[in-house]
PDB file of C-alpha atoms in Angstrom:
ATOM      1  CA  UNK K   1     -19.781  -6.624  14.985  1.00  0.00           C
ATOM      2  CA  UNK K   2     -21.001  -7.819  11.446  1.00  0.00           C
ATOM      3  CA  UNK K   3     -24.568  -7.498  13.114  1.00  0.00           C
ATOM      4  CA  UNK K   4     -24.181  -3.772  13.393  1.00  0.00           C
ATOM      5  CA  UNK K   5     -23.406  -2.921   9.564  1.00  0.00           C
ATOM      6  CA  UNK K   6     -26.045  -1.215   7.911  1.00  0.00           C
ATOM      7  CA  UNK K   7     -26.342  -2.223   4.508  1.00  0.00           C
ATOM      8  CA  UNK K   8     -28.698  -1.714   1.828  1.00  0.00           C
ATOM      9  CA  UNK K   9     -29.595  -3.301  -1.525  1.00  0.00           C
ATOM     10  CA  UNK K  10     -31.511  -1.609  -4.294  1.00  0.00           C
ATOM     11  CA  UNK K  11     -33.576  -2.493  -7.525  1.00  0.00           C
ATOM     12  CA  UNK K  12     -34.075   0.144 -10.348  1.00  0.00           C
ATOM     13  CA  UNK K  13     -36.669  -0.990 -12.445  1.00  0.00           C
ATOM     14  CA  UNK K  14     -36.773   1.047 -15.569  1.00  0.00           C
ATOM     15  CA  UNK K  15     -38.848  -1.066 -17.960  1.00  0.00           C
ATOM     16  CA  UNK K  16     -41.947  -1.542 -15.561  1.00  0.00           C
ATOM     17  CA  UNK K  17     -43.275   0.681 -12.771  1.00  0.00           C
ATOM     18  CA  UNK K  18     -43.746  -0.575  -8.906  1.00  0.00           C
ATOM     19  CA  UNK K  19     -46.813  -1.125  -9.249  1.00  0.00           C
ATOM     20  CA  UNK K  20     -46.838  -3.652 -12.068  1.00  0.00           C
ATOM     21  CA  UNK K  21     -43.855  -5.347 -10.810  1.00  0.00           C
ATOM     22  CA  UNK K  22     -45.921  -6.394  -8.013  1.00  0.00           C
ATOM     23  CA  UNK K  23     -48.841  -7.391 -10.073  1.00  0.00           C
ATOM     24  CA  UNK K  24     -46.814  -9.519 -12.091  1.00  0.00           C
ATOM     25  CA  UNK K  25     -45.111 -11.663  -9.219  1.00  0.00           C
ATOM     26  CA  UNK K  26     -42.242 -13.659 -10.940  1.00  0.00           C
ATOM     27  CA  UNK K  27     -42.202 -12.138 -14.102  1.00  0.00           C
ATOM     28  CA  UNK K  28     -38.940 -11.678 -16.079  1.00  0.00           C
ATOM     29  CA  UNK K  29     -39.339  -8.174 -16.845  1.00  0.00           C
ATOM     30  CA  UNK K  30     -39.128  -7.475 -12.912  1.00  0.00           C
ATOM     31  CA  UNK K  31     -35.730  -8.785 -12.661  1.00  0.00           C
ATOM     32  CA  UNK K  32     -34.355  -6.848 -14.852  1.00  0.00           C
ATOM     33  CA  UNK K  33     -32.940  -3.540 -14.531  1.00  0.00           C
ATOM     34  CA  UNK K  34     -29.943  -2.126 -12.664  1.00  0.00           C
ATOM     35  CA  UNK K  35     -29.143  -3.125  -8.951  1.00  0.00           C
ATOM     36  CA  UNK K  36     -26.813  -1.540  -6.565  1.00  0.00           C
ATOM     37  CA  UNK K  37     -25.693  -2.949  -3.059  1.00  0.00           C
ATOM     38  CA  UNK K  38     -24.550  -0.592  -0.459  1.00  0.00           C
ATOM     39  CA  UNK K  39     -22.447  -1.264   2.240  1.00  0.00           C
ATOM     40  CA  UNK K  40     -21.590   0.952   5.749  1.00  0.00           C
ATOM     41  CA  UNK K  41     -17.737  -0.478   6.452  1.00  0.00           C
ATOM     42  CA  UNK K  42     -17.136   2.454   8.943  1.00  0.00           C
ATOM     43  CA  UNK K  43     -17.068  -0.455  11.535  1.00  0.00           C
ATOM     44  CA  UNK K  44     -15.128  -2.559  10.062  1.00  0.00           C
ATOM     45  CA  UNK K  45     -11.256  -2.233  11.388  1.00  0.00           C
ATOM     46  CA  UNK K  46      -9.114  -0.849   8.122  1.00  0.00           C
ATOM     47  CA  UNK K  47      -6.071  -3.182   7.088  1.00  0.00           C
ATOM     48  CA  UNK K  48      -2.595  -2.140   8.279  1.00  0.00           C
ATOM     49  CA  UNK K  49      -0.256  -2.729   4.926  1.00  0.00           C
ATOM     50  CA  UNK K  50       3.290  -3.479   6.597  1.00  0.00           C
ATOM     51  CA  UNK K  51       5.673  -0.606   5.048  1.00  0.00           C
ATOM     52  CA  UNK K  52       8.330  -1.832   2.533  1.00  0.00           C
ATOM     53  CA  UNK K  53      11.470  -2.633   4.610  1.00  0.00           C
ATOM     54  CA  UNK K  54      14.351  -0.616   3.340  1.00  0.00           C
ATOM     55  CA  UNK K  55      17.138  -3.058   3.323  1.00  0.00           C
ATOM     56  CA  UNK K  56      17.332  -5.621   0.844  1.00  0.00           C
ATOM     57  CA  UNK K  57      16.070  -9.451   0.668  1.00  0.00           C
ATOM     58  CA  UNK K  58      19.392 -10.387   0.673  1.00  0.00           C
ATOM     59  CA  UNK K  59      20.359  -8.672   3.834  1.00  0.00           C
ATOM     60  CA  UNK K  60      16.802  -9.877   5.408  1.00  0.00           C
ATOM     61  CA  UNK K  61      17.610 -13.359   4.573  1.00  0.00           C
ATOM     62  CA  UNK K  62      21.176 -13.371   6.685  1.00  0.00           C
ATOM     63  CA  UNK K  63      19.257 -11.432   9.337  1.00  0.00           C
ATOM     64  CA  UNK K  64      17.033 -14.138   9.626  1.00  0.00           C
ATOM     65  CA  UNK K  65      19.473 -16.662   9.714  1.00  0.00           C
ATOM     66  CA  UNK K  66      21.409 -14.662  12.317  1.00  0.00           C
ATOM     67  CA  UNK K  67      18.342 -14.097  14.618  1.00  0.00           C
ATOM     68  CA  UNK K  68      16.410 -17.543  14.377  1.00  0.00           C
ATOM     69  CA  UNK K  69      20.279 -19.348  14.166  1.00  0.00           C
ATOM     70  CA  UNK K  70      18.494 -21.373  10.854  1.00  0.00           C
ATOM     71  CA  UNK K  71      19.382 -21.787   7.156  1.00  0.00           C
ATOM     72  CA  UNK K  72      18.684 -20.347   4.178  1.00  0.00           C
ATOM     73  CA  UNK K  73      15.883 -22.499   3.524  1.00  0.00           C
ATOM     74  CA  UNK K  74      14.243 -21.989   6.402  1.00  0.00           C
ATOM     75  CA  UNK K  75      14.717 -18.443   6.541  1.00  0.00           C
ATOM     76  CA  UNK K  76      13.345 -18.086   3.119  1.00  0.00           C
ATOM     77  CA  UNK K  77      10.362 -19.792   4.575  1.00  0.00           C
ATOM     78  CA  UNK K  78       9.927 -17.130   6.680  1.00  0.00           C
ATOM     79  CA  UNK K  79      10.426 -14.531   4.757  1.00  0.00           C
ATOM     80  CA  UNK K  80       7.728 -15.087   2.806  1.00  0.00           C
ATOM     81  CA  UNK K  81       5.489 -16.083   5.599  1.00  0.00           C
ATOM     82  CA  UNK K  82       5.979 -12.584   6.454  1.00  0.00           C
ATOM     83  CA  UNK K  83       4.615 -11.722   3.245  1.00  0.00           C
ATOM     84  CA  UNK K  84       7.795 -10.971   1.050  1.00  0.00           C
ATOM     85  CA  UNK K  85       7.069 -12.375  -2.742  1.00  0.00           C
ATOM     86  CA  UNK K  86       8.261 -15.832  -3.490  1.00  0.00           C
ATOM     87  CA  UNK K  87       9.991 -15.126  -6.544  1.00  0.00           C
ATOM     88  CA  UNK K  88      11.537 -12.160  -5.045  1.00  0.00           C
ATOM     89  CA  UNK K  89      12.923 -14.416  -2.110  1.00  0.00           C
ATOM     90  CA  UNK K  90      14.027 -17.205  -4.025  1.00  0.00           C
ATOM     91  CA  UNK K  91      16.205 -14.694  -6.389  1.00  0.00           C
ATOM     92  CA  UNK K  92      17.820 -12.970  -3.438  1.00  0.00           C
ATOM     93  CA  UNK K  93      18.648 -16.623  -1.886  1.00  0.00           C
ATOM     94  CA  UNK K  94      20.354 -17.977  -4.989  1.00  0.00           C
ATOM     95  CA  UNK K  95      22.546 -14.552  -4.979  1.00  0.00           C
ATOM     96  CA  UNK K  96      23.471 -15.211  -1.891  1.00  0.00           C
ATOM     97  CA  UNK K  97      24.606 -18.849  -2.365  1.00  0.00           C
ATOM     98  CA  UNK K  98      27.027 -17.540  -5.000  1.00  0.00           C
ATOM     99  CA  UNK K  99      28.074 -14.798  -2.561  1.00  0.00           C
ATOM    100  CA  UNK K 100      28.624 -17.796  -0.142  1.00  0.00           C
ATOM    101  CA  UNK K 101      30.010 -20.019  -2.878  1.00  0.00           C
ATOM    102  CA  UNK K 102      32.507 -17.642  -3.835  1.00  0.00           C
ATOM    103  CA  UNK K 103      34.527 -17.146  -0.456  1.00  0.00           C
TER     104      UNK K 103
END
C-alpha cells in the first residue's frame, strides 16, 4: 500500500533563480529557502479512537475482575492495556481498596 501514496516534496528558492541554482551545484545559497513536503494519506486507513466508556474506572476495574475471575492488580493491568491512563487507574484502584477495606 505505502507504494501507492503519491507524495511530493518542494524547494522554493527565493534568493537565486533555477537557473543559477543549477550552475552553482552545491552551493549554500541553493539550500536555502522554504521547503514543503506533501503527502496523499487518502489510502491510508484513518484511526478508530475507542469512545470514552461511560461508567467509571472504578466500576471497570470490578468488571474486570468479575469477567477475567483476577485481582485488582491484574485487572488494572488490563485496564490500561486497553488504553485507560495509568494514573487514572491507579487512583480508581486505591478507592476501591478502601471501599473493600471498609466492609
Amino acid at each position: 500500500m505505502a507504494d501507492d501514496l503519491e507524495n511530493s516534496v518542494s524547494a522554493d528558492l527565493p534568493d537565486v533563480s533555477a537557473d543559477e541554482a543549477k550552475d552553482n551545484g552545491g552551493d549554500e545559497k541553493t539550500e536555502k529557502g522554504e521547503y514543503c513536503i506533501v503527502f496523499d494519506l487518502r489510502q491510508v486507513p484513518k484511526i478508530v479512537e475507542k469512545p470514552q466508556a461511560d461508567i467509571s474506572l472504578e466500576a471497570q476495574l470490578v468488571e474486570a475482575m468479575l469477567k477475567s475471575d483476577c485481582g485488582l492488580r491484574d485487572a488494572s493491568r488490563a485496564l490500561i492495556e486497553e488504553g485507560s491512563k495509568k494514573n487514572a487507574v491507579y487512583a480508581a484502584s486505591l478507592r476501591l481498596k478502601k471501599l473493600f477495606e471498609e466492609e
